[in-house]
Amino acid sequence: MGYLKWLGHAAFELKLDEKLIYIDPWITNPKSPVKLDDISRADYIFVTHEHGDHLGESIEIAKKTGGTLVSIYEIASKAQEQSVKNVIGANMGGPIRLNGLVAYLVPAFHTGLPTGVIIQGKEATIYHAGDTAVFGDMALIRELYSPDIALLPIGGHFTMGVKEAAKAIELLKPNVVIPMHYNTFPVISADPNELLEIINRKGLTTKLVILNPGEKYEF
Ligand code: NI
Ligand code: MN
């Protein structure tokens, strides 16, 4: 069985097909339930873009675990310059084959070399949207990859807010959405229950799973 554990902000621990993965592990965020010392294993570390609240402690985690950092080419190169041994620098487009899993970097509308990340395993396909505005080609992400679980920012100001996330759900049609990138600071305050209201009002079949930092969703 796999799981997604929210570590606050945009940081997740993902267990998928027995691989342990971190996505955007800024684990010194104000809501984080874990410390760097708590992390001893990581097979892969994904970084959606270079902003500090996403790059976070990914370099430190890659160094201490020997895990492979996967990101857009320029970020991976910088990690290598900082003595991270295992990096995969890729770009938006086609499959990145990872020893059983397949990943894709997909577009995101933001700054800082932005991407979203799709991670496909046998157990599930996960889409971490990174920081992004809503965009119409989320329909292409649906068509090509049919994510089972989408991790979507809802905090506004830097990313989609609740209204835009509801449109993203209409385009992506995932089975499950887990909101992220909200309530870390006052400027990105949001109420995920407002998203639930819109989902219900529109009659969408997507299940909204609201996690507290440290909680897991098993799949
Ligand atoms: Ni950002
Ligand atoms: Mn951010």
PDB file of N, CA and C in Angstrom, residues 81-149:
ATOM      1  N   GLU A  81      26.595  20.915  -8.318  1.00  0.00           N
ATOM      2  CA  GLU A  81      27.668  21.829  -7.902  1.00  0.00           C
ATOM      3  C   GLU A  81      27.789  21.893  -6.393  1.00  0.00           C
ATOM      4  N   GLN A  82      26.674  21.625  -5.712  1.00  0.00           N
ATOM      5  CA  GLN A  82      26.709  21.607  -4.240  1.00  0.00           C
ATOM      6  C   GLN A  82      26.963  20.199  -3.707  1.00  0.00           C
ATOM      7  N   SER A  83      27.599  19.374  -4.552  1.00  0.00           N
ATOM      8  CA  SER A  83      28.077  18.044  -4.158  1.00  0.00           C
ATOM      9  C   SER A  83      26.989  17.013  -3.919  1.00  0.00           C
ATOM     10  N   VAL A  84      25.816  17.189  -4.525  1.00  0.00           N
ATOM     11  CA  VAL A  84      24.833  16.097  -4.504  1.00  0.00           C
ATOM     12  C   VAL A  84      25.284  15.077  -5.553  1.00  0.00           C
ATOM     13  N   LYS A  85      25.452  13.817  -5.123  1.00  0.00           N
ATOM     14  CA  LYS A  85      26.032  12.802  -6.016  1.00  0.00           C
ATOM     15  C   LYS A  85      25.050  12.360  -7.100  1.00  0.00           C
ATOM     16  N   ASN A  86      23.812  12.082  -6.676  1.00  0.00           N
ATOM     17  CA  ASN A  86      22.859  11.489  -7.608  1.00  0.00           C
ATOM     18  C   ASN A  86      21.806  12.509  -8.020  1.00  0.00           C
ATOM     19  N   VAL A  87      21.896  12.952  -9.245  1.00  0.00           N
ATOM     20  CA  VAL A  87      20.890  13.892  -9.744  1.00  0.00           C
ATOM     21  C   VAL A  87      20.410  13.427 -11.120  1.00  0.00           C
ATOM     22  N   ILE A  88      19.172  13.718 -11.414  1.00  0.00           N
ATOM     23  CA  ILE A  88      18.641  13.542 -12.756  1.00  0.00           C
ATOM     24  C   ILE A  88      18.096  14.892 -13.186  1.00  0.00           C
ATOM     25  N   GLY A  89      18.791  15.529 -14.121  1.00  0.00           N
ATOM     26  CA  GLY A  89      18.328  16.795 -14.681  1.00  0.00           C
ATOM     27  C   GLY A  89      17.525  16.485 -15.932  1.00  0.00           C
ATOM     28  N   ALA A  90      16.298  16.929 -15.955  1.00  0.00           N
ATOM     29  CA  ALA A  90      15.422  16.606 -17.089  1.00  0.00           C
ATOM     30  C   ALA A  90      14.737  17.885 -17.555  1.00  0.00           C
ATOM     31  N   ASN A  91      13.673  17.743 -18.290  1.00  0.00           N
ATOM     32  CA  ASN A  91      12.914  18.918 -18.692  1.00  0.00           C
ATOM     33  C   ASN A  91      11.478  18.518 -18.960  1.00  0.00           C
ATOM     34  N   MET A  92      10.647  19.516 -19.189  1.00  0.00           N
ATOM     35  CA  MET A  92       9.249  19.244 -19.466  1.00  0.00           C
ATOM     36  C   MET A  92       9.141  18.483 -20.776  1.00  0.00           C
ATOM     37  N   GLY A  93       8.267  17.479 -20.797  1.00  0.00           N
ATOM     38  CA  GLY A  93       8.119  16.707 -22.020  1.00  0.00           C
ATOM     39  C   GLY A  93       7.729  15.278 -21.760  1.00  0.00           C
ATOM     40  N   GLY A  94       8.602  14.372 -22.160  1.00  0.00           N
ATOM     41  CA  GLY A  94       8.263  12.947 -22.124  1.00  0.00           C
ATOM     42  C   GLY A  94       8.730  12.239 -20.881  1.00  0.00           C
ATOM     43  N   PRO A  95       8.663  10.898 -20.922  1.00  0.00           N
ATOM     44  CA  PRO A  95       8.918  10.112 -19.715  1.00  0.00           C
ATOM     45  C   PRO A  95      10.359  10.189 -19.204  1.00  0.00           C
ATOM     46  N   ILE A  96      10.479  10.202 -17.892  1.00  0.00           N
ATOM     47  CA  ILE A  96      11.765  10.076 -17.204  1.00  0.00           C
ATOM     48  C   ILE A  96      11.690   8.730 -16.498  1.00  0.00           C
ATOM     49  N   ARG A  97      12.475   7.777 -16.930  1.00  0.00           N
ATOM     50  CA  ARG A  97      12.351   6.408 -16.398  1.00  0.00           C
ATOM     51  C   ARG A  97      13.209   6.261 -15.159  1.00  0.00           C
ATOM     52  N   LEU A  98      12.589   5.810 -14.094  1.00  0.00           N
ATOM     53  CA  LEU A  98      13.237   5.774 -12.788  1.00  0.00           C
ATOM     54  C   LEU A  98      13.129   4.378 -12.174  1.00  0.00           C
ATOM     55  N   ASN A  99      13.770   3.405 -12.725  1.00  0.00           N
ATOM     56  CA  ASN A  99      13.853   2.117 -12.040  1.00  0.00           C
ATOM     57  C   ASN A  99      12.479   1.611 -11.585  1.00  0.00           C
ATOM     58  N   GLY A 100      11.571   1.512 -12.529  1.00  0.00           N
ATOM     59  CA  GLY A 100      10.231   0.999 -12.188  1.00  0.00           C
ATOM     60  C   GLY A 100       9.159   2.068 -12.210  1.00  0.00           C
ATOM     61  N   LEU A 101       9.470   3.235 -11.707  1.00  0.00           N
ATOM     62  CA  LEU A 101       8.523   4.354 -11.777  1.00  0.00           C
ATOM     63  C   LEU A 101       8.787   5.151 -13.054  1.00  0.00           C
ATOM     64  N   VAL A 102       7.774   5.891 -13.484  1.00  0.00           N
ATOM     65  CA  VAL A 102       7.964   6.820 -14.598  1.00  0.00           C
ATOM     66  C   VAL A 102       7.496   8.189 -14.136  1.00  0.00           C
ATOM     67  N   ALA A 103       8.323   9.201 -14.376  1.00  0.00           N
ATOM     68  CA  ALA A 103       7.962  10.563 -13.971  1.00  0.00           C
ATOM     69  C   ALA A 103       7.896  11.450 -15.216  1.00  0.00           C
ATOM     70  N   TYR A 104       7.184  12.531 -15.088  1.00  0.00           N
ATOM     71  CA  TYR A 104       7.108  13.547 -16.137  1.00  0.00           C
ATOM     72  C   TYR A 104       7.177  14.905 -15.474  1.00  0.00           C
ATOM     73  N   LEU A 105       7.922  15.815 -16.053  1.00  0.00           N
ATOM     74  CA  LEU A 105       7.816  17.218 -15.665  1.00  0.00           C
ATOM     75  C   LEU A 105       6.832  17.863 -16.630  1.00  0.00           C
ATOM     76  N   VAL A 106       5.872  18.569 -16.076  1.00  0.00           N
ATOM     77  CA  VAL A 106       4.832  19.190 -16.908  1.00  0.00           C
ATOM     78  C   VAL A 106       4.842  20.693 -16.655  1.00  0.00           C
ATOM     79  N   PRO A 107       4.259  21.469 -17.552  1.00  0.00           N
ATOM     80  CA  PRO A 107       4.292  22.921 -17.365  1.00  0.00           C
ATOM     81  C   PRO A 107       3.595  23.388 -16.090  1.00  0.00           C
ATOM     82  N   ALA A 108       4.053  24.528 -15.606  1.00  0.00           N
ATOM     83  CA  ALA A 108       3.374  25.231 -14.517  1.00  0.00           C
ATOM     84  C   ALA A 108       3.509  26.713 -14.851  1.00  0.00           C
ATOM     85  N   PHE A 109       2.506  27.482 -14.536  1.00  0.00           N
ATOM     86  CA  PHE A 109       2.535  28.929 -14.824  1.00  0.00           C
ATOM     87  C   PHE A 109       2.934  29.661 -13.561  1.00  0.00           C
ATOM     88  N   HIS A 110       4.202  30.095 -13.510  1.00  0.00           N
ATOM     89  CA  HIS A 110       4.786  30.649 -12.295  1.00  0.00           C
ATOM     90  C   HIS A 110       6.143  31.208 -12.707  1.00  0.00           C
ATOM     91  N   THR A 111       7.024  31.535 -11.760  1.00  0.00           N
ATOM     92  CA  THR A 111       8.399  31.912 -12.090  1.00  0.00           C
ATOM     93  C   THR A 111       9.347  30.944 -11.384  1.00  0.00           C
ATOM     94  N   GLY A 112      10.659  31.081 -11.656  1.00  0.00           N
ATOM     95  CA  GLY A 112      11.637  30.233 -10.946  1.00  0.00           C
ATOM     96  C   GLY A 112      11.776  28.851 -11.536  1.00  0.00           C
ATOM     97  N   LEU A 113      11.850  28.756 -12.881  1.00  0.00           N
ATOM     98  CA  LEU A 113      11.964  27.463 -13.579  1.00  0.00           C
ATOM     99  C   LEU A 113      10.862  26.496 -13.137  1.00  0.00           C
ATOM    100  N   PRO A 114       9.618  26.920 -13.282  1.00  0.00           N
ATOM    101  CA  PRO A 114       8.518  26.159 -12.683  1.00  0.00           C
ATOM    102  C   PRO A 114       8.116  24.923 -13.477  1.00  0.00           C
ATOM    103  N   THR A 115       7.800  23.877 -12.762  1.00  0.00           N
ATOM    104  CA  THR A 115       7.216  22.667 -13.350  1.00  0.00           C
ATOM    105  C   THR A 115       6.182  22.093 -12.387  1.00  0.00           C
ATOM    106  N   GLY A 116       5.368  21.233 -12.923  1.00  0.00           N
ATOM    107  CA  GLY A 116       4.622  20.290 -12.102  1.00  0.00           C
ATOM    108  C   GLY A 116       5.280  18.938 -12.279  1.00  0.00           C
ATOM    109  N   VAL A 117       4.917  17.982 -11.453  1.00  0.00           N
ATOM    110  CA  VAL A 117       5.525  16.656 -11.519  1.00  0.00           C
ATOM    111  C   VAL A 117       4.429  15.600 -11.534  1.00  0.00           C
ATOM    112  N   ILE A 118       4.537  14.678 -12.479  1.00  0.00           N
ATOM    113  CA  ILE A 118       3.671  13.495 -12.485  1.00  0.00           C
ATOM    114  C   ILE A 118       4.544  12.304 -12.106  1.00  0.00           C
ATOM    115  N   ILE A 119       4.102  11.497 -11.172  1.00  0.00           N
ATOM    116  CA  ILE A 119       4.835  10.286 -10.825  1.00  0.00           C
ATOM    117  C   ILE A 119       3.877   9.102 -10.985  1.00  0.00           C
ATOM    118  N   GLN A 120       4.241   8.227 -11.918  1.00  0.00           N
ATOM    119  CA  GLN A 120       3.406   7.065 -12.225  1.00  0.00           C
ATOM    120  C   GLN A 120       4.035   5.810 -11.644  1.00  0.00           C
ATOM    121  N   GLY A 121       3.269   5.107 -10.827  1.00  0.00           N
ATOM    122  CA  GLY A 121       3.692   3.794 -10.357  1.00  0.00           C
ATOM    123  C   GLY A 121       2.588   2.801 -10.640  1.00  0.00           C
ATOM    124  N   LYS A 122       2.783   1.569 -10.183  1.00  0.00           N
ATOM    125  CA  LYS A 122       1.723   0.559 -10.350  1.00  0.00           C
ATOM    126  C   LYS A 122       0.551   0.891  -9.443  1.00  0.00           C
ATOM    127  N   GLU A 123       0.853   1.419  -8.271  1.00  0.00           N
ATOM    128  CA  GLU A 123      -0.204   1.656  -7.284  1.00  0.00           C
ATOM    129  C   GLU A 123      -1.056   2.889  -7.599  1.00  0.00           C
ATOM    130  N   ALA A 124      -0.463   3.896  -8.216  1.00  0.00           N
ATOM    131  CA  ALA A 124      -1.199   5.141  -8.478  1.00  0.00           C
ATOM    132  C   ALA A 124      -0.374   6.065  -9.364  1.00  0.00           C
ATOM    133  N   THR A 125      -1.072   7.038  -9.945  1.00  0.00           N
ATOM    134  CA  THR A 125      -0.405   8.156 -10.629  1.00  0.00           C
ATOM    135  C   THR A 125      -0.704   9.428  -9.840  1.00  0.00           C
ATOM    136  N   ILE A 126       0.368  10.105  -9.441  1.00  0.00           N
ATOM    137  CA  ILE A 126       0.256  11.300  -8.603  1.00  0.00           C
ATOM    138  C   ILE A 126       0.665  12.525  -9.424  1.00  0.00           C
ATOM    139  N   TYR A 127      -0.092  13.607  -9.289  1.00  0.00           N
ATOM    140  CA  TYR A 127       0.279  14.887  -9.912  1.00  0.00           C
ATOM    141  C   TYR A 127       0.461  15.925  -8.815  1.00  0.00           C
ATOM    142  N   HIS A 128       1.693  16.409  -8.682  1.00  0.00           N
ATOM    143  CA  HIS A 128       1.990  17.528  -7.784  1.00  0.00           C
ATOM    144  C   HIS A 128       2.112  18.756  -8.684  1.00  0.00           C
ATOM    145  N   ALA A 129       1.195  19.708  -8.548  1.00  0.00           N
ATOM    146  CA  ALA A 129       1.122  20.812  -9.504  1.00  0.00           C
ATOM    147  C   ALA A 129       2.220  21.851  -9.311  1.00  0.00           C
ATOM    148  N   GLY A 130       2.993  21.756  -8.229  1.00  0.00           N
ATOM    149  CA  GLY A 130       3.974  22.806  -7.936  1.00  0.00           C
ATOM    150  C   GLY A 130       3.243  24.099  -7.619  1.00  0.00           C
ATOM    151  N   ASP A 131       3.904  25.212  -7.866  1.00  0.00           N
ATOM    152  CA  ASP A 131       3.234  26.510  -7.758  1.00  0.00           C
ATOM    153  C   ASP A 131       2.737  26.843  -9.156  1.00  0.00           C
ATOM    154  N   THR A 132       1.462  27.075  -9.287  1.00  0.00           N
ATOM    155  CA  THR A 132       0.962  27.422 -10.619  1.00  0.00           C
ATOM    156  C   THR A 132      -0.367  28.142 -10.541  1.00  0.00           C
ATOM    157  N   ALA A 133      -0.625  28.894 -11.590  1.00  0.00           N
ATOM    158  CA  ALA A 133      -1.976  29.367 -11.881  1.00  0.00           C
ATOM    159  C   ALA A 133      -2.711  28.199 -12.538  1.00  0.00           C
ATOM    160  N   VAL A 134      -4.029  28.308 -12.596  1.00  0.00           N
ATOM    161  CA  VAL A 134      -4.767  27.306 -13.379  1.00  0.00           C
ATOM    162  C   VAL A 134      -4.503  27.589 -14.855  1.00  0.00           C
ATOM    163  N   PHE A 135      -4.455  26.544 -15.673  1.00  0.00           N
ATOM    164  CA  PHE A 135      -4.267  26.733 -17.118  1.00  0.00           C
ATOM    165  C   PHE A 135      -5.031  25.647 -17.868  1.00  0.00           C
ATOM    166  N   GLY A 136      -5.456  26.018 -19.073  1.00  0.00           N
ATOM    167  CA  GLY A 136      -6.345  25.138 -19.834  1.00  0.00           C
ATOM    168  C   GLY A 136      -5.729  23.793 -20.186  1.00  0.00           C
ATOM    169  N   ASP A 137      -4.398  23.754 -20.308  1.00  0.00           N
ATOM    170  CA  ASP A 137      -3.760  22.499 -20.694  1.00  0.00           C
ATOM    171  C   ASP A 137      -3.684  21.485 -19.556  1.00  0.00           C
ATOM    172  N   MET A 138      -4.267  21.819 -18.405  1.00  0.00           N
ATOM    173  CA  MET A 138      -4.466  20.769 -17.413  1.00  0.00           C
ATOM    174  C   MET A 138      -5.356  19.668 -18.005  1.00  0.00           C
ATOM    175  N   ALA A 139      -6.166  20.038 -19.004  1.00  0.00           N
ATOM    176  CA  ALA A 139      -6.977  19.028 -19.709  1.00  0.00           C
ATOM    177  C   ALA A 139      -6.088  18.036 -20.457  1.00  0.00           C
ATOM    178  N   LEU A 140      -4.945  18.521 -20.956  1.00  0.00           N
ATOM    179  CA  LEU A 140      -3.985  17.618 -21.620  1.00  0.00           C
ATOM    180  C   LEU A 140      -3.336  16.680 -20.609  1.00  0.00           C
ATOM    181  N   ILE A 141      -3.066  17.210 -19.422  1.00  0.00           N
ATOM    182  CA  ILE A 141      -2.493  16.367 -18.364  1.00  0.00           C
ATOM    183  C   ILE A 141      -3.480  15.243 -18.040  1.00  0.00           C
ATOM    184  N   ARG A 142      -4.756  15.591 -18.006  1.00  0.00           N
ATOM    185  CA  ARG A 142      -5.801  14.583 -17.802  1.00  0.00           C
ATOM    186  C   ARG A 142      -5.781  13.549 -18.933  1.00  0.00           C
ATOM    187  N   GLU A 143      -5.741  14.061 -20.159  1.00  0.00           N
ATOM    188  CA  GLU A 143      -5.826  13.171 -21.321  1.00  0.00           C
ATOM    189  C   GLU A 143      -4.624  12.218 -21.388  1.00  0.00           C
ATOM    190  N   LEU A 144      -3.447  12.743 -21.090  1.00  0.00           N
ATOM    191  CA  LEU A 144      -2.234  11.942 -21.262  1.00  0.00           C
ATOM    192  C   LEU A 144      -1.943  11.041 -20.057  1.00  0.00           C
ATOM    193  N   TYR A 145      -2.212  11.515 -18.839  1.00  0.00           N
ATOM    194  CA  TYR A 145      -1.714  10.796 -17.656  1.00  0.00           C
ATOM    195  C   TYR A 145      -2.803  10.376 -16.663  1.00  0.00           C
ATOM    196  N   SER A 146      -4.003  10.898 -16.789  1.00  0.00           N
ATOM    197  CA  SER A 146      -5.113  10.554 -15.885  1.00  0.00           C
ATOM    198  C   SER A 146      -4.690  10.412 -14.417  1.00  0.00           C
ATOM    199  N   PRO A 147      -4.194  11.479 -13.810  1.00  0.00           N
ATOM    200  CA  PRO A 147      -3.742  11.326 -12.421  1.00  0.00           C
ATOM    201  C   PRO A 147      -4.875  10.864 -11.490  1.00  0.00           C
ATOM    202  N   ASP A 148      -4.542   9.913 -10.643  1.00  0.00           N
ATOM    203  CA  ASP A 148      -5.508   9.441  -9.629  1.00  0.00           C
ATOM    204  C   ASP A 148      -5.624  10.460  -8.510  1.00  0.00           C
ATOM    205  N   ILE A 149      -4.470  11.010  -8.131  1.00  0.00           N
ATOM    206  CA  ILE A 149      -4.426  11.935  -6.996  1.00  0.00           C
ATOM    207  C   ILE A 149      -3.715  13.206  -7.447  1.00  0.00           C
TER     208      ILE A 149
END
